[in-house]
GROMACS .gro file of C-alpha atoms in nm:
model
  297
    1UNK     CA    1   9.621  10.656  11.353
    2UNK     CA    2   9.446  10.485  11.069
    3UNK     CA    3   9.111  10.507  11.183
    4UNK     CA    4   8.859  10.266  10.973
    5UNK     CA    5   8.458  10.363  10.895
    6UNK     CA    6   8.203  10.099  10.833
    7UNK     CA    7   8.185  10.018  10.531
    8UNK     CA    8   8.548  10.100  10.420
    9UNK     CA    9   8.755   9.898  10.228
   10UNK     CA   10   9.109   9.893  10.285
   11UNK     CA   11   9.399   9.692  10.119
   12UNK     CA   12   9.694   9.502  10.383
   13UNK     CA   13   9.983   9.539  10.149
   14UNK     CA   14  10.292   9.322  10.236
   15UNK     CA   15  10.557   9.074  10.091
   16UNK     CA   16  10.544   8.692  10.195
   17UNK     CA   17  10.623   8.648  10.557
   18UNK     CA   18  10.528   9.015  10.734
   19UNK     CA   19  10.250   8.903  10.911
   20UNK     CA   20   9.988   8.969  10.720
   21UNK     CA   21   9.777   8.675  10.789
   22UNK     CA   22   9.818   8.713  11.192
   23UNK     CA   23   9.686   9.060  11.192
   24UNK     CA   24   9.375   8.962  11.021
   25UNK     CA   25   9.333   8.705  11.289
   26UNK     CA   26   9.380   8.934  11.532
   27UNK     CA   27   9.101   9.130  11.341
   28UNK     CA   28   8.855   8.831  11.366
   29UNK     CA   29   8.889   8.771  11.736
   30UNK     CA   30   8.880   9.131  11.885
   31UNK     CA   31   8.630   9.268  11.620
   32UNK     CA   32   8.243   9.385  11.722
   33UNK     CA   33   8.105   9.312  11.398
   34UNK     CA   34   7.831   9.132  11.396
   35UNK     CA   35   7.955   8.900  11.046
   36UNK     CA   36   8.269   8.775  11.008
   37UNK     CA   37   8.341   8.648  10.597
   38UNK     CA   38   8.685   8.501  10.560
   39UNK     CA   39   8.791   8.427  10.212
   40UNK     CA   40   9.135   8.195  10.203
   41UNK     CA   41   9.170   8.242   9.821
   42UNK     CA   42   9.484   8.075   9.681
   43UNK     CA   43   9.687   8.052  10.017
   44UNK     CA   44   9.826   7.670  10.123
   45UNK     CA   45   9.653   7.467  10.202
   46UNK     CA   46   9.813   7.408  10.547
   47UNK     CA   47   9.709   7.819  10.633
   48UNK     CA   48   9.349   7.711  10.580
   49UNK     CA   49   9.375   7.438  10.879
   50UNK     CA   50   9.542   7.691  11.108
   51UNK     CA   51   9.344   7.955  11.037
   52UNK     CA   52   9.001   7.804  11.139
   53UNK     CA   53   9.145   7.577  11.419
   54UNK     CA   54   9.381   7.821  11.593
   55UNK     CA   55   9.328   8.217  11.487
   56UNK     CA   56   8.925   8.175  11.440
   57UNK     CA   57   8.899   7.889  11.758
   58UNK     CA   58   8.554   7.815  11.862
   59UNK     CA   59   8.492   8.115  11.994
   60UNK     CA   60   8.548   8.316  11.647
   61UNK     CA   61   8.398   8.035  11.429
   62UNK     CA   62   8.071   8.130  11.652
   63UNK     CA   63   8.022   8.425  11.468
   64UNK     CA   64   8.224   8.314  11.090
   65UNK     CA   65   8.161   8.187  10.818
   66UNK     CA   66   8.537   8.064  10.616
   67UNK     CA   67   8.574   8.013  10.251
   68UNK     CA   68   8.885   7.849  10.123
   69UNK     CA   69   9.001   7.772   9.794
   70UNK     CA   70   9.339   7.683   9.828
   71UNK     CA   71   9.666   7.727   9.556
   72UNK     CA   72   9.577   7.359   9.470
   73UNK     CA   73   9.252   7.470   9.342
   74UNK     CA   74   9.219   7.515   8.981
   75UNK     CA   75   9.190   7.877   8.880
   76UNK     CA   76   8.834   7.940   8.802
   77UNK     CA   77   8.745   7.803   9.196
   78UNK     CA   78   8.977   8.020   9.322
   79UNK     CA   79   8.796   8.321   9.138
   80UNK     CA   80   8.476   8.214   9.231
   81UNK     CA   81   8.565   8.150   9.577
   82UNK     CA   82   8.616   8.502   9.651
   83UNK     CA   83   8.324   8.602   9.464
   84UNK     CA   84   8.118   8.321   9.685
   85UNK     CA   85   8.288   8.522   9.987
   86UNK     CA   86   8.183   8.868   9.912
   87UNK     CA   87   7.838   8.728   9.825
   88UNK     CA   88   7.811   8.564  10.149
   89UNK     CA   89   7.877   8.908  10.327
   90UNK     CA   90   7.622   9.050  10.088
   91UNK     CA   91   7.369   8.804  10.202
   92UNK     CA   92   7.438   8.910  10.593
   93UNK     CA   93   7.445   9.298  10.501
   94UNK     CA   94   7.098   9.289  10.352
   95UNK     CA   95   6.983   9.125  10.694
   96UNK     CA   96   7.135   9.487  10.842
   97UNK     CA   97   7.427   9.339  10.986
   98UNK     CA   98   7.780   9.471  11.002
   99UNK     CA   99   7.982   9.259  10.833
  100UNK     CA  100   8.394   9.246  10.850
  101UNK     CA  101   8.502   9.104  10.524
  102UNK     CA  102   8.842   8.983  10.504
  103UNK     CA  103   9.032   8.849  10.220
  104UNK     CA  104   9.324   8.671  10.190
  105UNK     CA  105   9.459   8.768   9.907
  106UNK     CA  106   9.315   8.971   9.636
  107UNK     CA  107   9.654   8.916   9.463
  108UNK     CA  108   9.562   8.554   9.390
  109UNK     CA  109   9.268   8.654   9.268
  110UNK     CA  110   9.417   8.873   8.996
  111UNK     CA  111   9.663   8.591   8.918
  112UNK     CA  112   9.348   8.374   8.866
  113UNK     CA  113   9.221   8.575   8.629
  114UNK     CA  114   9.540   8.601   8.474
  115UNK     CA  115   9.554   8.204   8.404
  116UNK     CA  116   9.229   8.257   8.268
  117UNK     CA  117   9.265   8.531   8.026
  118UNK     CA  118   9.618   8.410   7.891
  119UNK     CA  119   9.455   8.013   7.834
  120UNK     CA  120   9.198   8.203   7.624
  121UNK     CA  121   9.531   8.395   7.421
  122UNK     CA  122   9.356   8.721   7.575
  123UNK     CA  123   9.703   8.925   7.493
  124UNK     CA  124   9.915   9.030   7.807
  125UNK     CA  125   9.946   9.425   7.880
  126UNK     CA  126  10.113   9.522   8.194
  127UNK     CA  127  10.404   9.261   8.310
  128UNK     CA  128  10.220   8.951   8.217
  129UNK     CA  129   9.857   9.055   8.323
  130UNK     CA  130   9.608   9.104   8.075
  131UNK     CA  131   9.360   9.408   8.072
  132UNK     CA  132   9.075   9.174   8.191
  133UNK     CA  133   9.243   9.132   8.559
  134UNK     CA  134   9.223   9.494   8.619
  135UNK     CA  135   8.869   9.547   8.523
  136UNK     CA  136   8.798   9.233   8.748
  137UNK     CA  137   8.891   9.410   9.056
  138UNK     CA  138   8.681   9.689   9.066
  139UNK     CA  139   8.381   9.487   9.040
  140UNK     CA  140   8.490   9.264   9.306
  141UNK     CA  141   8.588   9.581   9.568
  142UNK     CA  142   8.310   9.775   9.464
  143UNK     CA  143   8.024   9.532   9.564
  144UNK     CA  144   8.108   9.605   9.961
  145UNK     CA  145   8.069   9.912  10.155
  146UNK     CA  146   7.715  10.016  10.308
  147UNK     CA  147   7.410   9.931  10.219
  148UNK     CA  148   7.210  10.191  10.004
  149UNK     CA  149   6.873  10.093  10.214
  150UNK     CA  150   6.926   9.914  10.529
  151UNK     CA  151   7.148   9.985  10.823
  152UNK     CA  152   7.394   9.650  10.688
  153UNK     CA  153   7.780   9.738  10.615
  154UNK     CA  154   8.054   9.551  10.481
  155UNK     CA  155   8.378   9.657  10.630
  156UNK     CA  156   8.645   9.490  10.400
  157UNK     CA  157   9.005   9.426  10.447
  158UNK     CA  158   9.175   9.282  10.109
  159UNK     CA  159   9.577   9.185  10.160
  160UNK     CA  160   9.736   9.251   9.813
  161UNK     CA  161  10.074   9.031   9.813
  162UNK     CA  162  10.364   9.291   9.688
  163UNK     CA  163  10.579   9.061   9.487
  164UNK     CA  164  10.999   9.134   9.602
  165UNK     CA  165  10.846   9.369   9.848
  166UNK     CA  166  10.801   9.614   9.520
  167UNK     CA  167  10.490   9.803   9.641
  168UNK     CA  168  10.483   9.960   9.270
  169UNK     CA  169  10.378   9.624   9.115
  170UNK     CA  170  10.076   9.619   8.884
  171UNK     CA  171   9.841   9.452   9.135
  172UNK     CA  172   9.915   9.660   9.422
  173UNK     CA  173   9.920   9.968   9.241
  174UNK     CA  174   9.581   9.943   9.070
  175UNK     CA  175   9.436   9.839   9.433
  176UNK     CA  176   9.541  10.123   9.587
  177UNK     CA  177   9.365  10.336   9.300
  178UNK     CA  178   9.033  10.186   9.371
  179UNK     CA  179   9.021  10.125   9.761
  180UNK     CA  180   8.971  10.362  10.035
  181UNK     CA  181   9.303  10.350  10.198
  182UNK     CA  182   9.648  10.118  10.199
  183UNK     CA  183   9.793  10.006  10.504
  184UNK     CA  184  10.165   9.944  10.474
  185UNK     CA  185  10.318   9.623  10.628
  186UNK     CA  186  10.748   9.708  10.674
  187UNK     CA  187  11.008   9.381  10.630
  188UNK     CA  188  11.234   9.567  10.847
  189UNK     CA  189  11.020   9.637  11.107
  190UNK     CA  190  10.867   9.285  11.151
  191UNK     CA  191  11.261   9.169  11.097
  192UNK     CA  192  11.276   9.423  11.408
  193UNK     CA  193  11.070   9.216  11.648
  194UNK     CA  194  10.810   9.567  11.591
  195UNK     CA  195  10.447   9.398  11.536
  196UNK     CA  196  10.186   9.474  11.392
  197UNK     CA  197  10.464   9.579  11.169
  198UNK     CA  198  10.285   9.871  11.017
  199UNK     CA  199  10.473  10.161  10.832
  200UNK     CA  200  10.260  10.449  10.971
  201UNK     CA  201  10.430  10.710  10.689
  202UNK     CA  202  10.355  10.465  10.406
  203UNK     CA  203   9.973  10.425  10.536
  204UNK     CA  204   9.659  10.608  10.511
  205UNK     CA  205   9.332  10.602  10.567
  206UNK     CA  206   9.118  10.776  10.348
  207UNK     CA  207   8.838  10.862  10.525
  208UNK     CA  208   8.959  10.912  10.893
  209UNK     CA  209   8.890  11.260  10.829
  210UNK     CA  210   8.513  11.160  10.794
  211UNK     CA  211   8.492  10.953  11.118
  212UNK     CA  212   8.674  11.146  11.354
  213UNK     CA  213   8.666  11.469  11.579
  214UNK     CA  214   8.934  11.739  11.495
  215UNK     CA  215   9.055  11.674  11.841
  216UNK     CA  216   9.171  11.271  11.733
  217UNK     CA  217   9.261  11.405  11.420
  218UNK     CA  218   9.538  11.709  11.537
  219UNK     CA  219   9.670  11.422  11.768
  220UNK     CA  220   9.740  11.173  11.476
  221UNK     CA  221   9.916  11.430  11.267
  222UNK     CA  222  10.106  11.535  11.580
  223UNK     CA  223  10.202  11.206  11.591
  224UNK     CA  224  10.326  11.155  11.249
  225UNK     CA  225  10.499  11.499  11.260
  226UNK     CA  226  10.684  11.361  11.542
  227UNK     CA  227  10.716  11.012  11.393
  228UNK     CA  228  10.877  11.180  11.099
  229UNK     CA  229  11.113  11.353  11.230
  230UNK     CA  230  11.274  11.117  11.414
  231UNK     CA  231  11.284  10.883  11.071
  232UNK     CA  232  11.440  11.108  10.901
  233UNK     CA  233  11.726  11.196  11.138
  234UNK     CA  234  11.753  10.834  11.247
  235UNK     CA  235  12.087  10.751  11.058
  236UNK     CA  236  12.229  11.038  11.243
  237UNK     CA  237  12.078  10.926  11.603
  238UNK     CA  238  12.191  10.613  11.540
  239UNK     CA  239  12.550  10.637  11.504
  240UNK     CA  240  12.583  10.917  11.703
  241UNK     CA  241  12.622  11.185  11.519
  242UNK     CA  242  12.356  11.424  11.659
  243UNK     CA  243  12.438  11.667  11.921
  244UNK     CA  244  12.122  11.688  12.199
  245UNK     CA  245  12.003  12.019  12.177
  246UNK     CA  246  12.103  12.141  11.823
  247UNK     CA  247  11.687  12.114  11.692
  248UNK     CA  248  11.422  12.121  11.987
  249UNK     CA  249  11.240  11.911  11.759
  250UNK     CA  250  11.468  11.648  11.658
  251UNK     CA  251  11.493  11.665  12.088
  252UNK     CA  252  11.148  11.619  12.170
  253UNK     CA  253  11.144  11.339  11.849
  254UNK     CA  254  11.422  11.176  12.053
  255UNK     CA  255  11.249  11.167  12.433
  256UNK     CA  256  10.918  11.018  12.281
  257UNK     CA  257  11.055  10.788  12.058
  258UNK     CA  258  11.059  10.424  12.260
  259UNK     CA  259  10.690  10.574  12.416
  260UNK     CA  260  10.578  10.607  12.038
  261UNK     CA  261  10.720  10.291  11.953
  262UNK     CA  262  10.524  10.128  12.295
  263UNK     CA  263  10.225  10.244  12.137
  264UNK     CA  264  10.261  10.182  11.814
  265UNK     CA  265  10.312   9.772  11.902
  266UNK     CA  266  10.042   9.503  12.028
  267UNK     CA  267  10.061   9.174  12.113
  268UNK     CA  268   9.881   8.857  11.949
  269UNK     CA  269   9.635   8.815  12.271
  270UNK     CA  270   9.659   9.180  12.379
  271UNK     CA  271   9.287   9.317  12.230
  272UNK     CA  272   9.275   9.696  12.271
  273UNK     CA  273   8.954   9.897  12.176
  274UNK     CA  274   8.881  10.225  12.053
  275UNK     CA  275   8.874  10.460  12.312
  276UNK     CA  276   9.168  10.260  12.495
  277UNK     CA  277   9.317  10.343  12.127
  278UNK     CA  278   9.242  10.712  12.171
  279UNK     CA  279   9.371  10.745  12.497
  280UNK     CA  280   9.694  10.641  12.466
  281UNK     CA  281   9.794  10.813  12.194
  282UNK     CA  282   9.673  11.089  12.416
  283UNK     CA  283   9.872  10.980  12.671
  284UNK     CA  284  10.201  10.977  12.474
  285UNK     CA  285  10.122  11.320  12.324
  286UNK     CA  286  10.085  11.447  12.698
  287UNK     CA  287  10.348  11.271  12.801
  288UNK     CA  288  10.602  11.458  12.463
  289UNK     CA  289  10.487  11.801  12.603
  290UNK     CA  290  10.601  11.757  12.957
  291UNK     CA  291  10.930  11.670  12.783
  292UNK     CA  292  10.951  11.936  12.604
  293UNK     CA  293  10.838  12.200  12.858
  294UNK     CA  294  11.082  12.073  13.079
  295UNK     CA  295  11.369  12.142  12.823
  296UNK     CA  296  11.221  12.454  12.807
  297UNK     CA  297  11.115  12.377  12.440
   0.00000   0.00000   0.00000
């Protein structure tokens, strides 16, 4: 649904406590890159220890290098620590590796910066932050992506922390202006028990059309077009208020809904590849015709 090139850089949005930080250890265990680069920039301290003992294990710390510089850190090491990470993955690209970069968070980073600029009386512009912070994330984002002459990538995931859930907040809006798609992590959802908890109308990936057949890519906007239809007339569904068989689609929305939902969900050790990916969302598609046929839709 959100399919991800090499060399694409994507931003995790999410407020505190959404699981932000257990999807990208789910990343780092079931990825085939060949590099991973973890940056723990201005998390607690505590994260750092769990992060490289129990998400990474041995197994992942085979194939990782980790770079911490946690909240206690003074602000300047916390800057540099995620410029030290997206060197690192520099370093392994040039070798012609593919690289899965993965930064937690570039929010800290811009509230670095922000110490910085204001100790310096650099005056504040947008809700606190100075103009320095967002020229400072451009030329941190910008330096991955492909190589220009090897065969080396750096695939990078950046979580941007959306302060009171506000997805509109200076940070997160200029870092969805300069990366190549936003995936959407919902409170209610992971309140839900639903996990990953992605919002799949809130997301996008912006170059899924460049990656994928026209086959995967009618399928995905089937899906949403079914997804959506069922969000929108949930309230109604919910309290029962909607009569079965006043909208065919609304219908068909209805039957597929808990197979949608199957798919949409993983569990922490449940690793899933592409073309397993593919398939069942072919499956559930399948699966919503027969439905509809036999209502005689």
């Amino acid at each position: 649904m959100l399919t991800v090139g090499r060399g694409q850089r994507l931003g995790l949005f999410a407020g505190s406590g959404v699981g932000k930080s257990v999807l990208l250890g789910m990343m780092t265990r079931y990825t085939n890159a060949d590099v991973i680069v973890v940056g723990l920039i201005g998390e607690r301290g505590r994260e750092v220890n769990e992060f490289v003992r129990k998400t990474l294990g041995a197994e992942g710390l085979a194939r990782a290098v980790v770079v911490a510089t946690p909240a206690d850190h003074p602000p300047l090491m916390r800057m540099h620590g995620a410029m030290l990470a997206t060197t690192i993955a520099e370093y392994f690209r040039d070798q012609g590796k593919n690289v899965l970069l993965l930064m937690d968070s570039l929010t800290r980073y811009a509230q670095a910066q922000r110490e910085i600029a204001l100790a310096i009386n650099e005056p504040p512009a947008t809700k606190g932050y100075p103009p320095s912070v967002f020229s400072k994330l451009p030329s941190l984002v910008e330096r991955a992506g492909n190589s220009d002459e090897g065969e080396g990538s750096i695939t990078a995931f950046y979580t941007v922390l959306t302060e009171g859930d506000d997805s509109n907040d200076p940070i997160a809006d200029a870092s969805r202006a300069i990366l190549d798609g936003h995936i959407h992590l919902s409170r209610s959802l992971a309140e839900a028990g639903h996990f990953p908890a992605i919002d799949m109308e809130a997301s996008v990936s912006r170059l899924m059309t460049e990656v994928t057949p026209e086959e995967h890519q009618d399928m995905a906007r089937e899906f949403r077009k079914i997804n959506s239809t069922y969000q929108q007339n949930a309230d109604l569904i919910n309290v029962g208020a909607y009569q079965p068989g006043s909208n065919p689609a609304v219908d068909q929305a209805v039957d597929m809904h808990e197979s949608m939902l199957v798919f949409l969900q993983q569990r922490l050790t449940q690793a899933v590849n592409f073309d397993e990916s593919v398939e069942g969302l072919r499956d559930v598609l399948q699966h919503g015709e027969s439905v509809a046929v036999a209502a005689g839709v």
